PDB file of C-alpha atoms in Angstrom:
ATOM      1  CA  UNK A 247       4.353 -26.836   6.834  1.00 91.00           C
ATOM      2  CA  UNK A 248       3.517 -28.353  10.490  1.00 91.00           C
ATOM      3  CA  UNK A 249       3.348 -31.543   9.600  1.00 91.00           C
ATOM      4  CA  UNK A 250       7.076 -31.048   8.157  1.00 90.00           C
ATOM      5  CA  UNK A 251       7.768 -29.148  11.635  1.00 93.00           C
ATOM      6  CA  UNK A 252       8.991 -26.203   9.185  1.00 93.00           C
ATOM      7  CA  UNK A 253       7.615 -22.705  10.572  1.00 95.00           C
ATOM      8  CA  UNK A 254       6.549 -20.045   8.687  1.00 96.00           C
ATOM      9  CA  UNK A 255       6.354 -16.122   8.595  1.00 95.00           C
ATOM     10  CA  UNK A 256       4.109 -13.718   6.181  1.00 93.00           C
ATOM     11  CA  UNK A 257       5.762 -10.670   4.700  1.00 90.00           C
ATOM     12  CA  UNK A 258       3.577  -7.684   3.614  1.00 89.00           C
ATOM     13  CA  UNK A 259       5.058  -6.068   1.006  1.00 87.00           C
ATOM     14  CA  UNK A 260       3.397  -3.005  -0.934  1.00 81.00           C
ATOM     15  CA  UNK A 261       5.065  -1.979  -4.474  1.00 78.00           C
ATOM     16  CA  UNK A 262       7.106   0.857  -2.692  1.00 76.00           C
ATOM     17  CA  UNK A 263       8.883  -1.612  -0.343  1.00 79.00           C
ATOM     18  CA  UNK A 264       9.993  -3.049  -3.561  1.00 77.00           C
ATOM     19  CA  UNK A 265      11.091   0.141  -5.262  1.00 78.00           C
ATOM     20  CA  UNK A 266      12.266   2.006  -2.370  1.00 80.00           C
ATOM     21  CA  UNK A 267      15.861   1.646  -1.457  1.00 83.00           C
ATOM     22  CA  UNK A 268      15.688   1.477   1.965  1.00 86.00           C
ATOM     23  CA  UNK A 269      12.703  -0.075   2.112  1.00 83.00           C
ATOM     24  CA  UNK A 270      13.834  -2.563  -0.190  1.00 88.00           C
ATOM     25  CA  UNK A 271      16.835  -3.590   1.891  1.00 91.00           C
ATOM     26  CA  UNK A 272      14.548  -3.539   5.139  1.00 91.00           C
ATOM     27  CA  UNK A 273      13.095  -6.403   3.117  1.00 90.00           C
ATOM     28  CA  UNK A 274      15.522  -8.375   1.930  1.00 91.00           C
ATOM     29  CA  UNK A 275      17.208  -8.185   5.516  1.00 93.00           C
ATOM     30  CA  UNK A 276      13.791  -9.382   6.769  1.00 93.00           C
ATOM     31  CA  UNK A 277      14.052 -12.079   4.431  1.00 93.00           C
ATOM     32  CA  UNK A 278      17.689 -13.198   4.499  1.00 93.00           C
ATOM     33  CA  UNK A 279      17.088 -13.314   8.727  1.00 95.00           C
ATOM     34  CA  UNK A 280      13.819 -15.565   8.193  1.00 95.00           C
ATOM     35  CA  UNK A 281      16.012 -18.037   6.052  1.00 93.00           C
ATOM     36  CA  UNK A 282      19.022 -17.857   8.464  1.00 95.00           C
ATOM     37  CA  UNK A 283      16.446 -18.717  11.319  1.00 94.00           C
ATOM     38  CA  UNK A 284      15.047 -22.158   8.849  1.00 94.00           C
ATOM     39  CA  UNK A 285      11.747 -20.204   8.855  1.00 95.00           C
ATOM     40  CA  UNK A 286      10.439 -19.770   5.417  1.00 94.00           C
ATOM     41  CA  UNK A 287       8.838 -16.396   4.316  1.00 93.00           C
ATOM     42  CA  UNK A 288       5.362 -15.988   2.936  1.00 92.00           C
ATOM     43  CA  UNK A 289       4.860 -13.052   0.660  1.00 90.00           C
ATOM     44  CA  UNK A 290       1.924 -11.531   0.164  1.00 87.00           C
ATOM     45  CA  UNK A 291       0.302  -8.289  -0.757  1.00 82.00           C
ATOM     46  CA  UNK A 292      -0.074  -5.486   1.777  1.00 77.00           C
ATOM     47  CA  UNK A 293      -3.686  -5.106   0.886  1.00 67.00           C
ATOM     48  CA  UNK A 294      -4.570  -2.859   4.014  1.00 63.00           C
ATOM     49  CA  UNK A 295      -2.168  -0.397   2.208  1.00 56.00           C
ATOM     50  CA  UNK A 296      -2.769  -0.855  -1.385  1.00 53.00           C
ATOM     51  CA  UNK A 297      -5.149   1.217  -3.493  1.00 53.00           C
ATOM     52  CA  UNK A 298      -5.667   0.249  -6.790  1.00 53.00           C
ATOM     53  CA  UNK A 299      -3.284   3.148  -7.948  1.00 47.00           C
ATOM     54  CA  UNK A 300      -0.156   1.231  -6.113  1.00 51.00           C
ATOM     55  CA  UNK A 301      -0.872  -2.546  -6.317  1.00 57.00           C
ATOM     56  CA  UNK A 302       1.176  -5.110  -7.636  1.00 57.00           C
ATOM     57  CA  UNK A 303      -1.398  -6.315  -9.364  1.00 64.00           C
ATOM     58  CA  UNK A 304      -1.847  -9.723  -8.646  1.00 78.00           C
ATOM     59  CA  UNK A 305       0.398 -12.827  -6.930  1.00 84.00           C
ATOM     60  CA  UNK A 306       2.490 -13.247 -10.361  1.00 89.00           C
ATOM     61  CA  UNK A 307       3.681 -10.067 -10.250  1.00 88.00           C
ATOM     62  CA  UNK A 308       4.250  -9.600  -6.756  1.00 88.00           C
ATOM     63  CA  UNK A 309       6.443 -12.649  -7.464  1.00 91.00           C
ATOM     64  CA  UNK A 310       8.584 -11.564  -9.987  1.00 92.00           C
ATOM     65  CA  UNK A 311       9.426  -8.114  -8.208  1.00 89.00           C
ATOM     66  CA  UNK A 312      10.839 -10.610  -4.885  1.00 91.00           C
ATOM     67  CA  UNK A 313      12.598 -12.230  -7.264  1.00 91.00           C
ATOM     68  CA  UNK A 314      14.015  -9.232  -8.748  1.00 89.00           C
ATOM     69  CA  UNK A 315      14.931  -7.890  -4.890  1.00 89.00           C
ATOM     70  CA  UNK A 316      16.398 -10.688  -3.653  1.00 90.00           C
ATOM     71  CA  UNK A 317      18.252 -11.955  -6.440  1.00 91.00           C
ATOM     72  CA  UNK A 318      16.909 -15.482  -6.810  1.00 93.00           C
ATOM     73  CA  UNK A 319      17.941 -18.057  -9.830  1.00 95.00           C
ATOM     74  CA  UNK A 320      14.389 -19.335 -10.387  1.00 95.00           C
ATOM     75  CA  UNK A 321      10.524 -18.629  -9.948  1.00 96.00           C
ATOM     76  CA  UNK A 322       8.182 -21.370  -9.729  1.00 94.00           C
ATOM     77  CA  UNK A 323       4.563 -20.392 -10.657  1.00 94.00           C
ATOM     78  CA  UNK A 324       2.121 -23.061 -10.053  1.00 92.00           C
ATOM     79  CA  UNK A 325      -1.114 -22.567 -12.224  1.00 90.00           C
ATOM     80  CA  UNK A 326      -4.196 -24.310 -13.116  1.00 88.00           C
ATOM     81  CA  UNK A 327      -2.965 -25.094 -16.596  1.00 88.00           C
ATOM     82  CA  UNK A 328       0.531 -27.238 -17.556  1.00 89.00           C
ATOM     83  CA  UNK A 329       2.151 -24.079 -18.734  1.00 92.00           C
ATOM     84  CA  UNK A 330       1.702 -21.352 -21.900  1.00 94.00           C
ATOM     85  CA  UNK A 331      -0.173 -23.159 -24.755  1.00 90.00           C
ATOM     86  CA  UNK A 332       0.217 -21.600 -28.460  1.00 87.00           C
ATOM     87  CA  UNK A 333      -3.815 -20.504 -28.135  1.00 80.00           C
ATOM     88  CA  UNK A 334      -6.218 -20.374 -26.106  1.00 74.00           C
ATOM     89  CA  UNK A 335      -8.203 -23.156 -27.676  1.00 74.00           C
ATOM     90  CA  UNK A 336      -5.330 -25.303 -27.119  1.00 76.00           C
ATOM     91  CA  UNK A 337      -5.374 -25.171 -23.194  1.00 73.00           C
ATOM     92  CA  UNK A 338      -9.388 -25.483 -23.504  1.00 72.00           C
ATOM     93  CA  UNK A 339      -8.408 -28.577 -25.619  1.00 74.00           C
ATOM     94  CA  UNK A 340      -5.167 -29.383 -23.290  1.00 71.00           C
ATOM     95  CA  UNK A 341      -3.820 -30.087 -26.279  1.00 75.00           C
ATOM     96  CA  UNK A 342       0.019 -31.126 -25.337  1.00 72.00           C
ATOM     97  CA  UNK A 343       1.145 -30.953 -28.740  1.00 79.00           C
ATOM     98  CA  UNK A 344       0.688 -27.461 -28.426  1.00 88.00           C
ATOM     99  CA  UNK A 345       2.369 -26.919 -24.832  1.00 91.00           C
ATOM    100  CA  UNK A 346       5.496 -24.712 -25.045  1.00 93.00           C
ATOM    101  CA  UNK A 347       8.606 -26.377 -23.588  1.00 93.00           C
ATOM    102  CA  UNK A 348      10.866 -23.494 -23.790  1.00 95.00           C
ATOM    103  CA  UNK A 349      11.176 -19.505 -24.018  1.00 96.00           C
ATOM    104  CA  UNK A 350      14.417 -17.569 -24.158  1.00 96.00           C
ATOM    105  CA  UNK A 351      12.510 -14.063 -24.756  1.00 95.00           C
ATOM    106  CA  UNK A 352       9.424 -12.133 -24.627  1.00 96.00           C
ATOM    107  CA  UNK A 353       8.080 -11.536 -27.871  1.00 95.00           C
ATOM    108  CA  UNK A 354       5.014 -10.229 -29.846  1.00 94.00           C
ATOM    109  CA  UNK A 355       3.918 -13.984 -30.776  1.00 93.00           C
ATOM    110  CA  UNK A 356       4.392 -15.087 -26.818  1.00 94.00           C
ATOM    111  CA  UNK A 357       2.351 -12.277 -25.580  1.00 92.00           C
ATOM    112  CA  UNK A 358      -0.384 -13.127 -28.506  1.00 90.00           C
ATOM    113  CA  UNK A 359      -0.456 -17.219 -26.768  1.00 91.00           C
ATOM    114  CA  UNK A 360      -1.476 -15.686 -23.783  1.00 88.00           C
ATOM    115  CA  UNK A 361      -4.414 -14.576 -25.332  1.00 80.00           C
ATOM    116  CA  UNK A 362      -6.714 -12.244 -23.581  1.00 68.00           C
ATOM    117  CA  UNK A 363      -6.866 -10.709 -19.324  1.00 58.00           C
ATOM    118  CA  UNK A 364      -9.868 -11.606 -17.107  1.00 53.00           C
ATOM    119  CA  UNK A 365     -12.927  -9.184 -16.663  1.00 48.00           C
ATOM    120  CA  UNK A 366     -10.742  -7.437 -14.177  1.00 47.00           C
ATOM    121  CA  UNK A 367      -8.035  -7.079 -16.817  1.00 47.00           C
ATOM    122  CA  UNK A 368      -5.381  -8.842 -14.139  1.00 60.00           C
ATOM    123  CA  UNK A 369      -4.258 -12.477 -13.543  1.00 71.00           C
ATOM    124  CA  UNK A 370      -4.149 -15.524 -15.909  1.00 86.00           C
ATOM    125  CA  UNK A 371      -1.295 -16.247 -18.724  1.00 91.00           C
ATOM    126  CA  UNK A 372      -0.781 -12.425 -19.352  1.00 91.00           C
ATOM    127  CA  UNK A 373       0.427 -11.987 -15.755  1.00 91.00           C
ATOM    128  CA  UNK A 374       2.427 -14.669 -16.164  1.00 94.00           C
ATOM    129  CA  UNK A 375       4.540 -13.326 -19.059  1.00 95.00           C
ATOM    130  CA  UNK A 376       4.625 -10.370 -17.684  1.00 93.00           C
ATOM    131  CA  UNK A 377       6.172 -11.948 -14.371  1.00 94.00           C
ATOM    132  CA  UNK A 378       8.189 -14.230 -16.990  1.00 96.00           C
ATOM    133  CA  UNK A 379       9.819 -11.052 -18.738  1.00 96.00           C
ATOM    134  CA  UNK A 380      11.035  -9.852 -15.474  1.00 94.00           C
ATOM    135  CA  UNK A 381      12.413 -12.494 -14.244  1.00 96.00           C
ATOM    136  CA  UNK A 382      14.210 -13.202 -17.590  1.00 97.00           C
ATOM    137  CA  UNK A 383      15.631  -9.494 -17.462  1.00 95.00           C
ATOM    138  CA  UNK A 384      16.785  -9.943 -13.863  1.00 94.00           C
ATOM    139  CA  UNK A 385      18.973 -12.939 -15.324  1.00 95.00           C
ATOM    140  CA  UNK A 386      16.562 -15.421 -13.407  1.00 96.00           C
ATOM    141  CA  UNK A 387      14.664 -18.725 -14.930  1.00 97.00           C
ATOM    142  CA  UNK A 388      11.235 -19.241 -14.577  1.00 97.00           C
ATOM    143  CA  UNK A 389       8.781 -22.113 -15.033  1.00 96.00           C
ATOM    144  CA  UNK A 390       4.936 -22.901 -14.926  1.00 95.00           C
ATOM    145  CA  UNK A 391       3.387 -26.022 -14.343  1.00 93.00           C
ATOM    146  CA  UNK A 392      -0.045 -27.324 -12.595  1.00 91.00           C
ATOM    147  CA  UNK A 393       0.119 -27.353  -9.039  1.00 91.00           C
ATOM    148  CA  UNK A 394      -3.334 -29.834  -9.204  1.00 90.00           C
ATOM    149  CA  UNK A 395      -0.491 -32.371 -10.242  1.00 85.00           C
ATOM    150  CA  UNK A 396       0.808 -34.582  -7.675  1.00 87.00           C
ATOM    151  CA  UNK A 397       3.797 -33.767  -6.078  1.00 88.00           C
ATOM    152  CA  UNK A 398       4.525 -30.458  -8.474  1.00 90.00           C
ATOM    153  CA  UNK A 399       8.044 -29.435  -7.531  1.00 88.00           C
ATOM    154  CA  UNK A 400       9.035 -33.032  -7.925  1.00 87.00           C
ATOM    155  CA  UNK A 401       7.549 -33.125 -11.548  1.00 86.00           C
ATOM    156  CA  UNK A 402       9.318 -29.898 -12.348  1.00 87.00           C
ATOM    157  CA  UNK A 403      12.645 -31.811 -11.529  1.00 83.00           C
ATOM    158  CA  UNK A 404      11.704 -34.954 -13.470  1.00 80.00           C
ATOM    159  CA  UNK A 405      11.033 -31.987 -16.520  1.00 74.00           C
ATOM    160  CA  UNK A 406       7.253 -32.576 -16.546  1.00 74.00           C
ATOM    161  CA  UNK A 407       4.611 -31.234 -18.245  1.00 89.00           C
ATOM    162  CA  UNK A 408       5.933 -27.025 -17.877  1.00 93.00           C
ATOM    163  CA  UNK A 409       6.774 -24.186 -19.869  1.00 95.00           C
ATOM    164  CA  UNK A 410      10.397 -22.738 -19.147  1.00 96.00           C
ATOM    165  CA  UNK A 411      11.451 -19.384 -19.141  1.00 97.00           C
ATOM    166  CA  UNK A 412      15.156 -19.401 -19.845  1.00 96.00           C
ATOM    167  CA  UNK A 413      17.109 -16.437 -20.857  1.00 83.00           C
ATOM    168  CA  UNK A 414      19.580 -17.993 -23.499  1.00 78.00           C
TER     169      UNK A 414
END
């Protein structure tokens, strides 16, 4: 960001300022002001707050309840992997016949590509369609592609190698 000259700000947010009315708007008036000022927000996790009880539950999440808050049109997840594969053998493989281009909706078969949670039972694909299925229901598109590619946001634009999340 400093070599842009763009400035930055990190936002704590637990799951109640998300939930919370007022806290909620506290938020998004934190946010909005940030923009207004051409400084852009970094959200992350009140961890000094969270107990495992009330977490988000990991970065995916916590994504896709901003997006829910402040309205937004599109979440951009960037992953270690091109996007949702139809198996898990597939992304071991990388086989790109096998990369989804497009969903419009959450269903059994989707949550069955993302095959199985980490150890912890958080992160990977399942967060992901989880995150995915709440943007979709709070009318907003979402995508996932490799951020290890060059230039990601760029690629997204020239339709690279994703998977898109568009309610239809």
């Amino acid at each position: 960001f400093k070599k842009h000259k763009l400035q930055v700000a990190q936002i704590l947010l637990s799951p109640s300022d998300a939930e919370n009315k007022k806290s909620s708007k506290n938020a998004i008036a934190t946010i909005e002001n940030l923009i207004r000022f051409k400084c852009i927000p970094i959200i992350n996790e009140n961890d000094t707050t969270s107990t495992d009880e009330i977490k988000f539950g990991d970065n995916d999440l916590l994504a896709s309840k901003v997006v829910k808050l402040i309205g937004a049109d599109l979440l951009i997840i960037l992953s270690t992997v091109d996007g949702l594969y139809a198996s898990e053998e597939d992304v071991k493989a990388r086989k790109l016949s096998s990369l989804i281009k497009e969903v419009s909706k959450i269903t059994p078969r989707i949550r069955k590509m993302a095959g199985h949670a980490s150890q912890m039972g958080k992160g990977g694909m399942i967060s992901k369609i989880e995150a995915a299925e709440i943007c979709l229901k709070n009318n907003c598109s979402m995508v996932i592609t490799s951020g290890k590619n060059k230039k990601p946001i760029r690629g997204i634009a020239k339709r690279a190698k994703a998977t898109w999340f568009i309610k239809r």
